[in-house]
CSV table of C-alpha atoms in Angstrom, one decimal:
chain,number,residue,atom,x,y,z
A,1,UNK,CA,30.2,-27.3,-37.0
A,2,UNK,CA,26.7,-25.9,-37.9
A,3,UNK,CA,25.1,-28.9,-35.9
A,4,UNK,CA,26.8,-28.3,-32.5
A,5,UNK,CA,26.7,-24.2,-32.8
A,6,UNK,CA,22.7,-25.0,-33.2
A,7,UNK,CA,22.8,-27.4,-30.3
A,8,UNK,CA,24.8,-25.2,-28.1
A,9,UNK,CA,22.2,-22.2,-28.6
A,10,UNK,CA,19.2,-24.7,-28.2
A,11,UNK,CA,20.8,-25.4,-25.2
A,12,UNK,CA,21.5,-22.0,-24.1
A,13,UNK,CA,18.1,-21.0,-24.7
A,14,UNK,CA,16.7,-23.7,-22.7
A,15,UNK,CA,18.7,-23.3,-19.8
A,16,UNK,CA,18.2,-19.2,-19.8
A,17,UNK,CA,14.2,-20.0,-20.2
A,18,UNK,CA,14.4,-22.1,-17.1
A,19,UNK,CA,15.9,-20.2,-14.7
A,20,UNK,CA,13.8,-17.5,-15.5
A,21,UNK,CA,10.9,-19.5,-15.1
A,22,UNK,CA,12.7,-20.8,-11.9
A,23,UNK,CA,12.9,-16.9,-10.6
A,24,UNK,CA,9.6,-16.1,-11.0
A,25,UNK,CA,8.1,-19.1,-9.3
A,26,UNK,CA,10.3,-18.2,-6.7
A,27,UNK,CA,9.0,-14.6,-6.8
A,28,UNK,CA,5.5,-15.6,-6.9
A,29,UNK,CA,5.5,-17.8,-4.0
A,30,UNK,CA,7.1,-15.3,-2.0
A,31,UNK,CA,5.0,-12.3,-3.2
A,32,UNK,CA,1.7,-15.0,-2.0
A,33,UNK,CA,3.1,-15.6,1.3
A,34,UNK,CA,3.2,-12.1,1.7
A,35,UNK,CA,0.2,-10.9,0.5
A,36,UNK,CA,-1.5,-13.2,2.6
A,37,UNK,CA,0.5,-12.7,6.1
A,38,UNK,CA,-0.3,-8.8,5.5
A,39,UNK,CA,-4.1,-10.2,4.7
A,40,UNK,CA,-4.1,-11.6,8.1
A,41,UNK,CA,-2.8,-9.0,10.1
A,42,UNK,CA,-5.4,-6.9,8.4
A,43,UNK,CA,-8.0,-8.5,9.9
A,44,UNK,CA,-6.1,-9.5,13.5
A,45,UNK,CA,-5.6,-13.4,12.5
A,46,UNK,CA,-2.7,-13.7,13.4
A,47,UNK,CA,-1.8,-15.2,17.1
A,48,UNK,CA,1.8,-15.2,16.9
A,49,UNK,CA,4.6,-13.0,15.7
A,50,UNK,CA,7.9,-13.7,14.4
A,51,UNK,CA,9.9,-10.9,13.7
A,52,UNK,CA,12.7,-12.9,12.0
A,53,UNK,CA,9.7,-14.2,9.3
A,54,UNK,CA,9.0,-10.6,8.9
A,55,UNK,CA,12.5,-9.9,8.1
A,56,UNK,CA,13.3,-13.0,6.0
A,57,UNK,CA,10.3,-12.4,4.0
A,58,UNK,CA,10.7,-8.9,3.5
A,59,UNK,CA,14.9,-9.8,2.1
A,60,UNK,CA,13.4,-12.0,0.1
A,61,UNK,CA,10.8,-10.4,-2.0
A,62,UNK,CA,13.5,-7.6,-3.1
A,63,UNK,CA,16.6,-10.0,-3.6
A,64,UNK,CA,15.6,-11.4,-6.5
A,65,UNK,CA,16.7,-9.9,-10.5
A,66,UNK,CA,13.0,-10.2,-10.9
A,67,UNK,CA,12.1,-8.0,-7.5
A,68,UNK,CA,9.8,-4.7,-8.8
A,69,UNK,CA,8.0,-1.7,-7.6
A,70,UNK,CA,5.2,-3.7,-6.2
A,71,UNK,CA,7.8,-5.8,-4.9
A,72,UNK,CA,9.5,-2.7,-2.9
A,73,UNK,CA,5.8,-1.6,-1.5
A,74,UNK,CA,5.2,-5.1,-0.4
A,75,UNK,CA,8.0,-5.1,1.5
A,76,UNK,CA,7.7,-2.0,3.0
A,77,UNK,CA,4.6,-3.2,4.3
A,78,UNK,CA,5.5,-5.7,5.8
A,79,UNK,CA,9.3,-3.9,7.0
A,80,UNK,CA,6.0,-1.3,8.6
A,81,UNK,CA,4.1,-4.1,10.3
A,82,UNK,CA,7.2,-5.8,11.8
A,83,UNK,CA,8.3,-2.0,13.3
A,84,UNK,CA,4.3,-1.6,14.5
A,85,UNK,CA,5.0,-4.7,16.2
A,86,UNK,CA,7.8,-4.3,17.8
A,87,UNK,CA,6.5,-0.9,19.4
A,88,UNK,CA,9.5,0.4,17.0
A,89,UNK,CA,9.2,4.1,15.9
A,90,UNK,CA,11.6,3.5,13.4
A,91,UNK,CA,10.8,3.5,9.6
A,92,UNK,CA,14.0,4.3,8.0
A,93,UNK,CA,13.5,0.7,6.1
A,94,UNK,CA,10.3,1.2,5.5
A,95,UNK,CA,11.0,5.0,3.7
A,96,UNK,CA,14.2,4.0,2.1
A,97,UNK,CA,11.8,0.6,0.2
A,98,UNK,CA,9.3,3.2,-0.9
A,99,UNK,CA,11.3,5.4,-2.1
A,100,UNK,CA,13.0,2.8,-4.2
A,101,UNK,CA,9.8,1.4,-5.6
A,102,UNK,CA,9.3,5.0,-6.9
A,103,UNK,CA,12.7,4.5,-8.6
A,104,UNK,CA,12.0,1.7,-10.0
A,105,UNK,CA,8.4,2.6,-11.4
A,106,UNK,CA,7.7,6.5,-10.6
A,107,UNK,CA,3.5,5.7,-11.7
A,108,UNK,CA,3.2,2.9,-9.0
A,109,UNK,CA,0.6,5.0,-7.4
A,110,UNK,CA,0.6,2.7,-3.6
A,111,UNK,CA,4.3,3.8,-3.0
A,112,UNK,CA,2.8,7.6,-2.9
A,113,UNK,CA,0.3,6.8,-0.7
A,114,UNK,CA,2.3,4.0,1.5
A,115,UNK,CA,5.0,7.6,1.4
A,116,UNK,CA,2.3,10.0,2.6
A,117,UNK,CA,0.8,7.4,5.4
A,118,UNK,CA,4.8,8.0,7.1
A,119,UNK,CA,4.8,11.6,7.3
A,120,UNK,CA,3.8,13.2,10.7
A,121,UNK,CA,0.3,14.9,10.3
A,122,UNK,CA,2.3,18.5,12.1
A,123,UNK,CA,4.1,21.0,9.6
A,124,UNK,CA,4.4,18.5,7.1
A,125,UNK,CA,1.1,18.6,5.7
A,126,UNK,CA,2.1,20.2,2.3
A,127,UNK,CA,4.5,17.2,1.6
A,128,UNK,CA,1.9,14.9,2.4
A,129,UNK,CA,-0.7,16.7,0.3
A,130,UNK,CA,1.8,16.4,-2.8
A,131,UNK,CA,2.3,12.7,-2.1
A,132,UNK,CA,-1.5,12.3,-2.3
A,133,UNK,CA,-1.9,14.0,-5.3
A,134,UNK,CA,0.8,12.1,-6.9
A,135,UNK,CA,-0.9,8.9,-6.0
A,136,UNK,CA,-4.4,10.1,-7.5
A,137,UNK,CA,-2.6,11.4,-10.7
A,138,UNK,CA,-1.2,7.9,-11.4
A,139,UNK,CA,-3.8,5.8,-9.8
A,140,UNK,CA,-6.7,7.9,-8.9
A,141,UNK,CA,-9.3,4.0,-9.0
A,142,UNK,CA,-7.0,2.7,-6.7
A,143,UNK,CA,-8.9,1.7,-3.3
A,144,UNK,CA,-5.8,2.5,-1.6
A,145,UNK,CA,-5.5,5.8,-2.9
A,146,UNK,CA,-9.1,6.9,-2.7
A,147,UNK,CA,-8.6,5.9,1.4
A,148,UNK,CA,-5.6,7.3,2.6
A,149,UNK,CA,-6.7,10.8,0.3
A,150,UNK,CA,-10.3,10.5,2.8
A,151,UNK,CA,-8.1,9.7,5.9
A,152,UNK,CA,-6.0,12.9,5.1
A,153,UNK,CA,-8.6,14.8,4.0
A,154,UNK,CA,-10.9,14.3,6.8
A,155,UNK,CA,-8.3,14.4,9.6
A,156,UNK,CA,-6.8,17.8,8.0
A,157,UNK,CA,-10.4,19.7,7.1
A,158,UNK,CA,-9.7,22.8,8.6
A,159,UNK,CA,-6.3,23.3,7.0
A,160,UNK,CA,-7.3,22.4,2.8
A,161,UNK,CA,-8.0,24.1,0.6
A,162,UNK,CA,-11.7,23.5,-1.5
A,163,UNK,CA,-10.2,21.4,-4.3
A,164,UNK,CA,-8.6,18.4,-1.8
A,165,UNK,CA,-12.5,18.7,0.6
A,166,UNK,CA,-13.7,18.0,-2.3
A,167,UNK,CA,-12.4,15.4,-3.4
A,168,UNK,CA,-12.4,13.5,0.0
A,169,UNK,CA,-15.9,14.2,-0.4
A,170,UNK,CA,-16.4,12.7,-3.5
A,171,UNK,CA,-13.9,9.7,-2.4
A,172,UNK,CA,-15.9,8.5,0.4
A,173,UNK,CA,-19.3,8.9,-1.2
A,174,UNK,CA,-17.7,6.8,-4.1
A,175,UNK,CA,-15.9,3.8,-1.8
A,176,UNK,CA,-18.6,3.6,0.4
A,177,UNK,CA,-20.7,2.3,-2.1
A,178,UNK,CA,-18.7,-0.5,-3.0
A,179,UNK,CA,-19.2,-3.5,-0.3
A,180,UNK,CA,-16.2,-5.2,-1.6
A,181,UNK,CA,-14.6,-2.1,-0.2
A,182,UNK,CA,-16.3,-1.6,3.3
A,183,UNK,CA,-13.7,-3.5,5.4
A,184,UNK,CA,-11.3,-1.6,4.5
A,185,UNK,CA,-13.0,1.5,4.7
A,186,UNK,CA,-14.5,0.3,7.9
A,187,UNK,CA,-10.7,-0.2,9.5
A,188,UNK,CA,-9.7,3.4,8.5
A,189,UNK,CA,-12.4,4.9,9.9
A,190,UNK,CA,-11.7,2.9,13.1
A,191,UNK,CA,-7.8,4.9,13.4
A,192,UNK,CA,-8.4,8.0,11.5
A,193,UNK,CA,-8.9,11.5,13.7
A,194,UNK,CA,-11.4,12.3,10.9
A,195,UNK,CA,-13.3,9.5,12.2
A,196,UNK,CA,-16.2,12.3,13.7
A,197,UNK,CA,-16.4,14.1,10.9
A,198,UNK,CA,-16.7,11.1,8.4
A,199,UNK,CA,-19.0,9.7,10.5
A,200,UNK,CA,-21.0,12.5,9.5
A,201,UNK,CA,-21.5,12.3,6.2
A,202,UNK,CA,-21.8,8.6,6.1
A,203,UNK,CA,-25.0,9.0,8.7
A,204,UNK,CA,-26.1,12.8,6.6
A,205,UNK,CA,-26.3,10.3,3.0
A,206,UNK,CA,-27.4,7.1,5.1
A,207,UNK,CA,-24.9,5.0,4.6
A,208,UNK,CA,-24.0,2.9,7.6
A,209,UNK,CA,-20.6,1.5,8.5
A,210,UNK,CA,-19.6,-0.2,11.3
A,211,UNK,CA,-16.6,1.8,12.8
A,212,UNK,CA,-19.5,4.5,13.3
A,213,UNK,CA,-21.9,2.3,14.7
């Protein structure tokens, strides 16, 4: 009786380890694909677009038991890209994924600043702000943080307060000097209204980017 009660566990345990390791193969594979699709429409590589591969991939990354807050963000972004493409307005999906990625982890800084990229820059500005701070509180290293706080900061100048200037200031003077960092930089700069101002500064500390050419 003791044999085949320690067999059944054995067994149990073995079956339970597998498809667990059998989820998060399956999670990692899709959380690759995704990370390099949004990699490639980064940097304009890709020449065609399928919205249903948008929208398969995006389903798939949160249907999982396994699916977390990164999860969520990832497929917001992607939920965002498929809308941009589409010349869709819409970003109900992409909200409702961010907002459940802060559920799920409320310090997963991205999903503050992914929240804060979605609010209109008129009469919302305060809600943005908050969102910004939230994402420096929990992940002020973060590259994504320091840019979209220097794209807000720098498009908004004349309506901050000294505190947020300054720390725009001091998060462009810090990314900038990172190379690893400069194509990123360089492609917010390219879209941000602040792109004069931070232009600027780049040229006043003699640090040349390309967006400012």
């Amino acid at each position: 009786m003791k044999n085949t009660v320690l067999t059944a566990l054995i067994v149990c345990t073995s079956l339970g380890v597998l498809v667990f390791a059998s989820t998060q193969l399956h999670n990692s594979l899709y959380r690759l694909a995704a990370r390099n699709l949004i990699e490639n429409l980064q940097q304009r590589n890709v020449e065609t677009f399928e919205s249903q591969l948008f929208q398969q991939l995006s389903s798939s990354l949160i249907n999982t038991p396994c699916a977390n807050a990164h999860d969520y963000t990832t497929s917001a972004k992607l939920s965002q890209w498929n809308a941009f493409l589409n010349t869709s307005l819409t970003t109900d999906r992409t909200k409702f994924l961010l907002e459940k990625s802060t559920w799920l982890r409320p310090t997963w800084s991205p999903s503050y600043s992914e929240l804060a990229s979605l609010n209109g820059e008129s009469h919302k500005n305060r809600s943005k702000q908050e969102l910004l701070l939230l994402s420096s509180k929990f992940g002020p290293y973060r590259p994504s943080t320091k840019l979209a706080q220097i794209n807000f900061g720098f498009s908004n100048w004349e309506l901050l307060e000294q505190d947020f200037r300054l720390l725009s200031l001091q998060n462009l003077l810090s990314i900038s000097s990172v190379w690893r960092y400069r194509p990123a930089l360089n492609q917010m700069i390219i879209y941000s209204k602040g792109k004069r101002r931070i232009c600027n500064l780049l040229t006043f500390n003699q640090i040349q980017v390309e967006a400012c050419g």
